[in-house]
Amino acid sequence: MTAAPETGPTEQEIIERAVALRPALLTRQAETERLTHYPEATHDDFLRAGFYRILQPRRYGGHELGLPVFYRVVVEIARGCPSSGWALSLTAAHVLQVCTVFEEKAQDELLGAEGDFRAASTVAPVGVARPDGPDHVILDGTWPYSSGAPYSTHYLGQTLRAPEKPGDPPGPPVLFVAPRSVWTALDDWRGSLGLRGTGSNSIRMQQARVPAHFTRETSLPDLPVEGGSVGSKLHGNPMYAGRAPSFFHGELAAVMIGTAYAAADEYARIVAARPLLLEPERTRADLPDYQRHLGEALGMINLAEAALRQSAEDWMEACRRNVSGEAPFTAAEDNRLALTFLNAGRLAWDVLQGILFRTAGSRHARDGERMQRYFRDAATYWTHVGPGMYEPLVRRVGCDTLGLPSEHIALIP
């Protein structure tokens, strides 16, 4: 099913659509985990609401609403179902990078007038791209952890250019877009602690042949955007000249903040429904300790969301200044924004596991309980920003501030 493009919903309208979906998403959480991806009903809801089109250029039937709105929608969807928020974000987002760096011909062919475009992705390069005549390349490999694969129309992946001669090392990184017709999503997203419904399947390509103009010699962690890009010129919007690592961290933070709000919602329900043992006419909601726990948690989650929203505005402003020539969107600025996003997500995680899950009661750590699901999902999120990502990022920000080179410090392993 393809939802026909509509005439521009406002920012508030599209956020309200996400809020209105919360009750349905709550009821579908268990089914989403069982299926390992959100159900067709949720996909249809997302299509009708226009969520896949938030960042998509108007030229291709999109709404082109900007990063702050996109993150707010992701927060609201994750508040209803963290797995659904994660998968929505990591498929609807990648149109931004595609429309930033690929040439007009490729964008026209990939999106067309209707713009039915959803792309799973993985940042780590797999395999090599081998030339097949002057106009095509061949891709082989299996790209794991491709969140949102079941409903993706395309795949945004990374590989390496094949060596020119046998025995030579592979060439530079290659970013590519592959249509659904040339790849298969493997049924291998099972057994994860959390985020079980994200459809983070592996994508397999066997002798997949794609046009050469669906490839670019660049990488997601270092898109060529300083001073503007193909996309900012084509679409007349500085948003299509932004860096990707900070954007990626903002996506994850939005999901984590939405999950923390979901846990706070569940906490309020739990304490209001739990009678006191010696005073059954009263509930835990009447006790100052539980009131304090909930209030403290909400205050910190609100703070994390405020950081998310302001940093999203800062990201947009960095794009504007970059294109106008006032100041380039440097790797140092990207590092600063990425760290702020990461810390916003970290704050939400600390609240969820340190206050809400800890004091909700052990009965809510059982299978089938929403609080357990939120804890599992949040813990799995936190593995994405562990030592392999957090430590290099804080070192980069430190080196940037001290005027020391940081290029050799890997930002995304």
Short mmCIF file of C-alpha atoms in Angstrom, two decimals:
data_model
loop_
_atom_site.label_atom_id
_atom_site.label_comp_id
_atom_site.label_asym_id
_atom_site.label_seq_id
_atom_site.Cartn_x
_atom_site.Cartn_y
_atom_site.Cartn_z
CA MET A 1 0.00 0.00 0.00
CA THR A 2 1.28 3.44 -0.93
CA ALA A 3 -0.32 6.48 0.65
CA ALA A 4 -0.76 9.27 -1.89
CA PRO A 5 1.13 12.43 -0.99
CA GLU A 6 -1.08 15.00 0.71
CA THR A 7 -0.88 18.74 0.74
CA GLY A 8 1.46 19.63 3.57
CA PRO A 9 0.32 18.84 7.09
CA THR A 10 1.53 21.40 9.60
CA GLU A 11 4.16 20.56 12.18
CA GLN A 12 1.55 20.46 14.93
CA GLU A 13 -0.81 18.28 12.91
CA ILE A 14 1.77 15.58 12.30
CA ILE A 15 2.84 15.57 15.96
CA GLU A 16 -0.81 15.26 17.03
CA ARG A 17 -1.19 12.26 14.71
CA ALA A 18 1.66 10.55 16.54
CA VAL A 19 0.10 11.29 19.94
CA ALA A 20 -3.26 9.94 18.74
CA LEU A 21 -1.68 6.61 17.76
CA ARG A 22 -0.37 5.90 21.27
CA PRO A 23 -3.33 3.78 22.49
CA ALA A 24 -3.16 1.53 19.42
CA LEU A 25 0.60 1.16 19.68
CA LEU A 26 0.32 0.20 23.36
CA THR A 27 -2.09 -2.61 22.55
CA ARG A 28 0.17 -3.89 19.74
CA GLN A 29 3.41 -4.08 21.74
CA ALA A 30 3.28 -7.83 22.43
CA GLU A 31 2.31 -8.61 18.83
CA THR A 32 5.15 -6.44 17.57
CA GLU A 33 7.64 -8.45 19.64
CA ARG A 34 6.11 -11.75 18.52
CA LEU A 35 6.31 -10.79 14.84
CA THR A 36 9.81 -9.24 15.34
CA HIS A 37 8.51 -6.16 13.49
CA TYR A 38 5.50 -3.92 13.83
CA PRO A 39 2.31 -5.33 12.28
CA GLU A 40 0.80 -4.32 8.96
CA ALA A 41 -1.82 -2.25 10.80
CA THR A 42 0.92 -0.06 12.27
CA HIS A 43 2.63 0.27 8.90
CA ASP A 44 -0.67 1.39 7.37
CA ASP A 45 -1.14 3.90 10.20
CA PHE A 46 2.33 5.32 9.52
CA LEU A 47 1.61 5.57 5.80
CA ARG A 48 -1.68 7.38 6.32
CA ALA A 49 -0.16 9.73 8.89
CA GLY A 50 2.70 10.65 6.53
CA PHE A 51 5.43 9.75 9.04
CA TYR A 52 7.69 8.21 6.40
CA ARG A 53 7.61 11.51 4.49
CA ILE A 54 8.53 13.96 7.25
CA LEU A 55 12.12 14.53 6.06
CA GLN A 56 11.47 13.77 2.40
CA PRO A 57 11.78 16.64 -0.10
CA ARG A 58 8.56 18.19 -1.39
CA ARG A 59 9.90 17.60 -4.89
CA TYR A 60 9.28 13.88 -4.29
CA GLY A 61 5.96 14.09 -2.46
CA GLY A 62 7.44 14.62 0.98
CA HIS A 63 6.60 17.09 3.74
CA GLU A 64 10.14 18.45 4.29
CA LEU A 65 9.30 19.43 7.87
CA GLY A 66 12.72 19.37 9.52
CA LEU A 67 14.63 17.59 12.22
CA PRO A 68 12.89 19.01 15.34
CA VAL A 69 9.50 17.78 14.13
CA PHE A 70 10.89 14.41 13.12
CA TYR A 71 12.39 13.80 16.55
CA ARG A 72 9.19 14.87 18.30
CA VAL A 73 7.22 12.34 16.24
CA VAL A 74 9.76 9.61 17.07
CA VAL A 75 9.47 10.44 20.79
CA GLU A 76 5.69 10.10 20.64
CA ILE A 77 5.74 6.85 18.66
CA ALA A 78 8.33 5.33 21.01
CA ARG A 79 6.14 6.37 23.94
CA GLY A 80 3.51 4.04 22.49
CA CYS A 81 5.92 1.30 21.42
CA PRO A 82 9.73 1.64 21.60
CA SER A 83 10.34 -0.97 18.90
CA SER A 84 7.97 0.80 16.52
CA GLY A 85 9.61 4.16 17.22
CA TRP A 86 13.05 2.69 16.56
CA ALA A 87 12.05 1.04 13.28
CA LEU A 88 10.11 4.05 12.04
CA SER A 89 13.03 6.36 12.73
CA LEU A 90 15.64 4.13 11.16
CA THR A 91 13.70 3.73 7.92
CA ALA A 92 12.12 7.18 7.50
CA ALA A 93 15.37 9.00 8.35
CA HIS A 94 17.72 7.81 5.63
CA VAL A 95 15.98 9.70 2.86
CA LEU A 96 17.78 12.71 4.34
CA GLN A 97 21.24 11.32 3.58
CA VAL A 98 20.18 9.99 0.17
CA CYS A 99 18.81 13.39 -0.82
CA THR A 100 21.94 15.09 0.52
CA VAL A 101 24.69 13.35 -1.46
CA PHE A 102 23.24 11.56 -4.49
CA GLU A 103 22.95 13.32 -7.81
CA GLU A 104 19.64 14.53 -9.23
CA LYS A 105 19.39 11.63 -11.69
CA ALA A 106 19.72 9.07 -8.90
CA GLN A 107 17.22 10.87 -6.67
CA ASP A 108 14.69 11.10 -9.51
CA GLU A 109 14.96 7.38 -10.17
CA LEU A 110 15.01 6.29 -6.53
CA LEU A 111 12.11 8.41 -5.32
CA GLY A 112 10.10 9.38 -8.38
CA ALA A 113 7.08 11.67 -8.21
CA GLU A 114 5.26 9.65 -5.52
CA GLY A 115 8.30 9.26 -3.31
CA ASP A 116 7.50 5.90 -1.74
CA PHE A 117 10.88 5.55 -0.06
CA ARG A 118 11.87 3.79 3.16
CA ALA A 119 15.43 2.63 3.67
CA ALA A 120 16.99 0.44 6.31
CA SER A 121 20.73 0.92 6.78
CA THR A 122 23.86 -0.24 8.57
CA VAL A 123 26.87 1.96 9.11
CA ALA A 124 29.57 -0.75 8.95
CA PRO A 125 30.90 -1.53 5.44
CA VAL A 126 30.45 -5.07 4.13
CA GLY A 127 32.09 -6.64 1.07
CA VAL A 128 33.20 -4.76 -2.03
CA ALA A 129 31.52 -3.07 -4.99
CA ARG A 130 32.74 -4.60 -8.25
CA PRO A 131 32.28 -2.77 -11.56
CA ASP A 132 30.04 -4.46 -14.12
CA GLY A 133 30.63 -2.54 -17.29
CA PRO A 134 30.77 1.26 -17.32
CA ASP A 135 27.33 1.88 -15.81
CA HIS A 136 26.70 -0.73 -13.11
CA VAL A 137 28.24 -2.30 -10.03
CA ILE A 138 27.79 -5.71 -8.40
CA LEU A 139 27.21 -5.99 -4.64
CA ASP A 140 27.63 -9.15 -2.58
CA GLY A 141 27.36 -9.57 1.16
CA THR A 142 25.18 -9.71 4.24
CA TRP A 143 24.55 -6.47 6.12
CA PRO A 144 23.35 -7.20 9.70
CA TYR A 145 21.19 -5.13 12.09
CA SER A 146 19.21 -3.43 9.32
CA SER A 147 16.41 -2.02 11.46
CA GLY A 148 13.09 -1.63 9.68
CA ALA A 149 14.01 -4.06 6.90
CA PRO A 150 10.54 -5.70 6.62
CA TYR A 151 8.88 -2.50 5.35
CA SER A 152 11.85 -0.93 3.56
CA THR A 153 11.59 -0.16 -0.13
CA HIS A 154 15.36 0.39 -0.42
CA TYR A 155 18.58 -0.25 1.42
CA LEU A 156 21.22 2.40 2.17
CA GLY A 157 24.45 0.52 2.74
CA GLN A 158 28.18 0.86 2.81
CA THR A 159 30.84 -1.23 1.17
CA LEU A 160 34.36 -0.76 -0.21
CA ARG A 161 35.49 -0.28 -3.78
CA ALA A 162 36.96 -3.48 -5.16
CA PRO A 163 40.79 -3.51 -5.53
CA GLU A 164 42.03 -2.70 -9.00
CA LYS A 165 44.38 -5.70 -9.05
CA PRO A 166 44.39 -9.03 -7.20
CA GLY A 167 46.34 -8.70 -3.98
CA ASP A 168 45.73 -4.97 -3.65
CA PRO A 169 43.78 -3.72 -0.63
CA PRO A 170 40.16 -2.64 -1.12
CA GLY A 171 39.58 0.91 -2.25
CA PRO A 172 37.75 3.77 -0.47
CA PRO A 173 34.32 3.43 1.14
CA VAL A 174 31.30 3.36 -1.13
CA LEU A 175 27.82 4.47 -0.10
CA PHE A 176 25.06 2.83 -2.14
CA VAL A 177 21.29 2.59 -2.43
CA ALA A 178 19.83 -0.76 -3.50
CA PRO A 179 16.16 -1.19 -4.47
CA ARG A 180 14.15 -3.90 -2.73
CA SER A 181 14.17 -6.04 -5.87
CA VAL A 182 17.89 -6.87 -5.52
CA TRP A 183 18.05 -7.89 -1.84
CA THR A 184 16.48 -10.27 0.64
CA ALA A 185 15.71 -9.68 4.31
CA LEU A 186 16.73 -12.74 6.33
CA ASP A 187 14.50 -14.02 9.12
CA ASP A 188 17.24 -13.73 11.73
CA TRP A 189 16.02 -11.06 14.17
CA ARG A 190 15.23 -13.25 17.16
CA GLY A 191 16.71 -13.78 20.60
CA SER A 192 17.57 -10.17 21.43
CA LEU A 193 17.10 -8.97 25.00
CA GLY A 194 15.14 -5.93 23.87
CA LEU A 195 13.97 -4.00 20.82
CA ARG A 196 12.61 -7.33 19.66
CA GLY A 197 10.09 -5.74 17.32
CA THR A 198 12.44 -3.48 15.36
CA GLY A 199 12.77 -5.77 12.34
CA SER A 200 16.55 -5.47 12.56
CA ASN A 201 17.05 -8.29 10.08
CA SER A 202 20.15 -8.92 8.03
CA ILE A 203 20.05 -7.88 4.38
CA ARG A 204 21.62 -10.27 1.89
CA MET A 205 22.69 -9.44 -1.65
CA GLN A 206 23.95 -12.04 -4.07
CA GLN A 207 25.32 -10.63 -7.32
CA ALA A 208 23.03 -7.63 -6.89
CA ARG A 209 23.39 -5.34 -9.89
CA VAL A 210 22.70 -1.64 -9.36
CA PRO A 211 23.35 1.44 -11.51
CA ALA A 212 26.69 3.07 -10.83
CA HIS A 213 24.94 6.39 -10.12
CA PHE A 214 23.27 4.70 -7.14
CA THR A 215 26.74 4.70 -5.54
CA ARG A 216 29.00 7.45 -4.15
CA GLU A 217 32.57 7.21 -2.92
CA THR A 218 31.87 8.55 0.56
CA SER A 219 30.79 7.28 3.96
CA LEU A 220 27.94 8.11 6.33
CA PRO A 221 30.25 9.23 9.16
CA ASP A 222 31.86 11.84 6.90
CA LEU A 223 29.46 13.09 4.24
CA PRO A 224 30.86 15.84 1.95
CA VAL A 225 28.63 18.71 3.09
CA GLU A 226 30.88 21.63 4.01
CA GLY A 227 29.78 24.69 2.05
CA GLY A 228 26.64 22.96 0.83
CA SER A 229 25.79 19.77 -1.03
CA VAL A 230 24.09 18.39 -4.10
CA GLY A 231 20.90 18.12 -2.08
CA SER A 232 20.90 21.60 -0.57
CA LYS A 233 21.22 23.06 -4.07
CA LEU A 234 18.65 20.74 -5.65
CA HIS A 235 16.00 21.23 -2.99
CA GLY A 236 16.81 24.78 -1.89
CA ASN A 237 16.90 23.63 1.73
CA PRO A 238 20.01 23.69 3.96
CA MET A 239 18.69 20.64 5.83
CA TYR A 240 20.09 18.54 2.99
CA ALA A 241 23.64 19.60 3.85
CA GLY A 242 23.94 18.18 7.34
CA ARG A 243 26.29 15.71 8.95
CA ALA A 244 25.07 12.22 9.81
CA PRO A 245 26.72 11.03 13.09
CA SER A 246 25.04 13.65 15.29
CA PHE A 247 21.77 13.09 13.43
CA PHE A 248 22.07 9.36 14.17
CA HIS A 249 22.65 9.98 17.89
CA GLY A 250 19.62 12.25 17.94
CA GLU A 251 17.46 9.47 16.51
CA LEU A 252 18.52 7.07 19.26
CA ALA A 253 18.04 9.71 21.95
CA ALA A 254 14.51 10.41 20.69
CA VAL A 255 13.64 6.72 20.99
CA MET A 256 15.18 6.52 24.46
CA ILE A 257 13.32 9.60 25.68
CA GLY A 258 10.05 8.24 24.32
CA THR A 259 10.74 4.93 26.09
CA ALA A 260 11.41 6.75 29.37
CA TYR A 261 8.11 8.62 29.03
CA ALA A 262 6.41 5.28 28.38
CA ALA A 263 7.95 3.88 31.56
CA ALA A 264 6.74 6.94 33.51
CA ASP A 265 3.24 6.44 32.12
CA GLU A 266 3.34 2.81 33.21
CA TYR A 267 4.74 3.76 36.62
CA ALA A 268 1.84 6.14 37.23
CA ARG A 269 -0.61 3.39 36.29
CA ILE A 270 1.13 0.86 38.54
CA VAL A 271 1.27 2.96 41.69
CA ALA A 272 -2.31 4.17 41.29
CA ALA A 273 -3.53 0.56 40.95
CA ARG A 274 -1.51 -0.98 43.81
CA PRO A 275 -3.43 -1.01 47.16
CA LEU A 276 -1.44 -0.68 50.35
CA LEU A 277 -1.20 -3.91 52.30
CA LEU A 278 -2.46 -2.50 55.62
CA GLU A 279 -4.65 0.25 54.15
CA PRO A 280 -6.35 -1.25 51.08
CA GLU A 281 -8.50 1.85 50.60
CA ARG A 282 -5.30 3.73 49.70
CA THR A 283 -2.73 3.05 46.98
CA ARG A 284 0.98 3.61 46.51
CA ALA A 285 0.07 6.80 44.67
CA ASP A 286 -0.82 8.27 48.08
CA LEU A 287 2.68 7.73 49.45
CA PRO A 288 5.20 10.60 49.27
CA ASP A 289 8.04 8.30 48.18
CA TYR A 290 6.26 7.19 45.01
CA GLN A 291 5.11 10.72 44.26
CA ARG A 292 8.72 11.87 44.58
CA HIS A 293 10.04 9.03 42.41
CA LEU A 294 7.62 9.88 39.61
CA GLY A 295 8.14 13.62 39.85
CA GLU A 296 11.92 13.31 39.85
CA ALA A 297 11.81 10.97 36.87
CA LEU A 298 9.55 13.25 34.84
CA GLY A 299 11.70 16.26 35.63
CA MET A 300 14.80 14.53 34.30
CA ILE A 301 13.02 13.15 31.22
CA ASN A 302 11.71 16.63 30.46
CA LEU A 303 15.27 17.92 30.74
CA ALA A 304 16.50 15.26 28.31
CA GLU A 305 13.76 16.17 25.84
CA ALA A 306 14.62 19.85 26.14
CA ALA A 307 18.23 19.03 25.24
CA LEU A 308 17.02 16.93 22.31
CA ARG A 309 14.81 19.70 20.96
CA GLN A 310 17.42 22.45 21.33
CA SER A 311 20.15 20.34 19.75
CA ALA A 312 17.84 19.54 16.83
CA GLU A 313 17.39 23.29 16.32
CA ASP A 314 21.17 23.72 16.59
CA TRP A 315 21.67 21.03 13.93
CA MET A 316 19.30 22.86 11.58
CA GLU A 317 21.07 26.16 12.29
CA ALA A 318 24.46 24.55 11.57
CA CYS A 319 23.08 23.45 8.20
CA ARG A 320 21.81 26.96 7.45
CA ARG A 321 25.11 28.61 8.38
CA ASN A 322 26.97 25.99 6.36
CA VAL A 323 25.02 26.69 3.17
CA SER A 324 24.99 30.47 3.63
CA GLY A 325 28.76 30.52 3.99
CA GLU A 326 28.68 31.96 7.51
CA ALA A 327 30.37 28.91 9.07
CA PRO A 328 31.06 25.38 7.81
CA PHE A 329 29.32 22.44 9.44
CA THR A 330 32.54 20.96 10.75
CA ALA A 331 33.29 17.57 12.25
CA ALA A 332 33.93 19.35 15.55
CA GLU A 333 30.42 20.82 15.57
CA ASP A 334 29.05 17.40 14.65
CA ASN A 335 30.94 15.85 17.58
CA ARG A 336 29.55 18.45 19.99
CA LEU A 337 25.97 17.89 18.87
CA ALA A 338 26.39 14.10 18.88
CA LEU A 339 27.62 14.17 22.47
CA THR A 340 24.70 16.33 23.58
CA PHE A 341 22.23 13.96 21.94
CA LEU A 342 23.98 10.98 23.48
CA ASN A 343 23.88 12.51 26.95
CA ALA A 344 20.17 13.26 26.55
CA GLY A 345 19.58 9.57 25.84
CA ARG A 346 21.88 8.61 28.68
CA LEU A 347 19.92 10.76 31.12
CA ALA A 348 16.67 9.09 30.07
CA TRP A 349 18.26 5.65 30.52
CA ASP A 350 19.55 6.52 33.99
CA VAL A 351 16.05 7.62 35.05
CA LEU A 352 14.34 4.58 33.61
CA GLN A 353 16.61 1.99 35.17
CA GLY A 354 17.60 3.87 38.34
CA ILE A 355 14.21 5.22 39.41
CA LEU A 356 11.24 3.82 37.52
CA PHE A 357 12.18 0.17 37.01
CA ARG A 358 13.95 -0.08 40.36
CA THR A 359 10.99 1.16 42.42
CA ALA A 360 8.07 -0.21 40.38
CA GLY A 361 8.21 -3.59 42.14
CA SER A 362 9.50 -7.01 41.15
CA ARG A 363 6.15 -8.21 39.87
CA HIS A 364 6.57 -5.76 37.00
CA ALA A 365 9.86 -7.37 35.98
CA ARG A 366 8.00 -10.46 34.76
CA ASP A 367 7.48 -11.52 31.16
CA GLY A 368 4.54 -9.75 29.58
CA GLU A 369 4.79 -6.69 31.81
CA ARG A 370 5.26 -3.39 30.01
CA MET A 371 7.76 -2.13 32.57
CA GLN A 372 9.94 -5.17 31.91
CA ARG A 373 9.69 -4.56 28.17
CA TYR A 374 10.69 -0.91 28.55
CA PHE A 375 13.68 -1.90 30.67
CA ARG A 376 14.78 -4.51 28.12
CA ASP A 377 14.38 -2.07 25.24
CA ALA A 378 16.26 0.68 27.06
CA ALA A 379 19.08 -1.67 28.09
CA THR A 380 19.47 -2.75 24.48
CA TYR A 381 19.56 0.89 23.37
CA TRP A 382 22.32 1.52 25.90
CA THR A 383 24.53 -1.15 24.30
CA HIS A 384 24.57 1.07 21.19
CA VAL A 385 26.36 3.84 23.05
CA GLY A 386 28.80 1.79 25.11
CA PRO A 387 32.60 2.14 25.23
CA GLY A 388 32.97 1.57 21.48
CA MET A 389 31.01 4.73 20.74
CA TYR A 390 30.86 6.89 23.87
CA GLU A 391 34.55 6.88 24.74
CA PRO A 392 35.75 7.82 21.23
CA LEU A 393 33.14 10.57 21.07
CA VAL A 394 34.08 12.23 24.36
CA ARG A 395 37.76 12.02 23.37
CA ARG A 396 36.95 13.70 20.06
CA VAL A 397 35.14 16.55 21.80
CA GLY A 398 38.07 16.92 24.20
CA CYS A 399 40.61 16.95 21.37
CA ASP A 400 38.52 19.43 19.37
CA THR A 401 38.48 21.78 22.37
CA LEU A 402 42.22 21.40 22.96
CA GLY A 403 43.06 21.95 19.32
CA LEU A 404 44.41 18.43 18.90
CA PRO A 405 43.75 16.20 15.88
CA SER A 406 40.90 13.76 16.42
CA GLU A 407 40.43 12.28 12.95
CA HIS A 408 42.13 9.03 13.95
CA ILE A 409 39.62 8.41 16.77
CA ALA A 410 36.87 6.23 15.27
CA LEU A 411 33.46 7.77 15.96
CA ILE A 412 31.29 4.85 14.87
CA PRO A 413 32.95 1.42 15.08
#
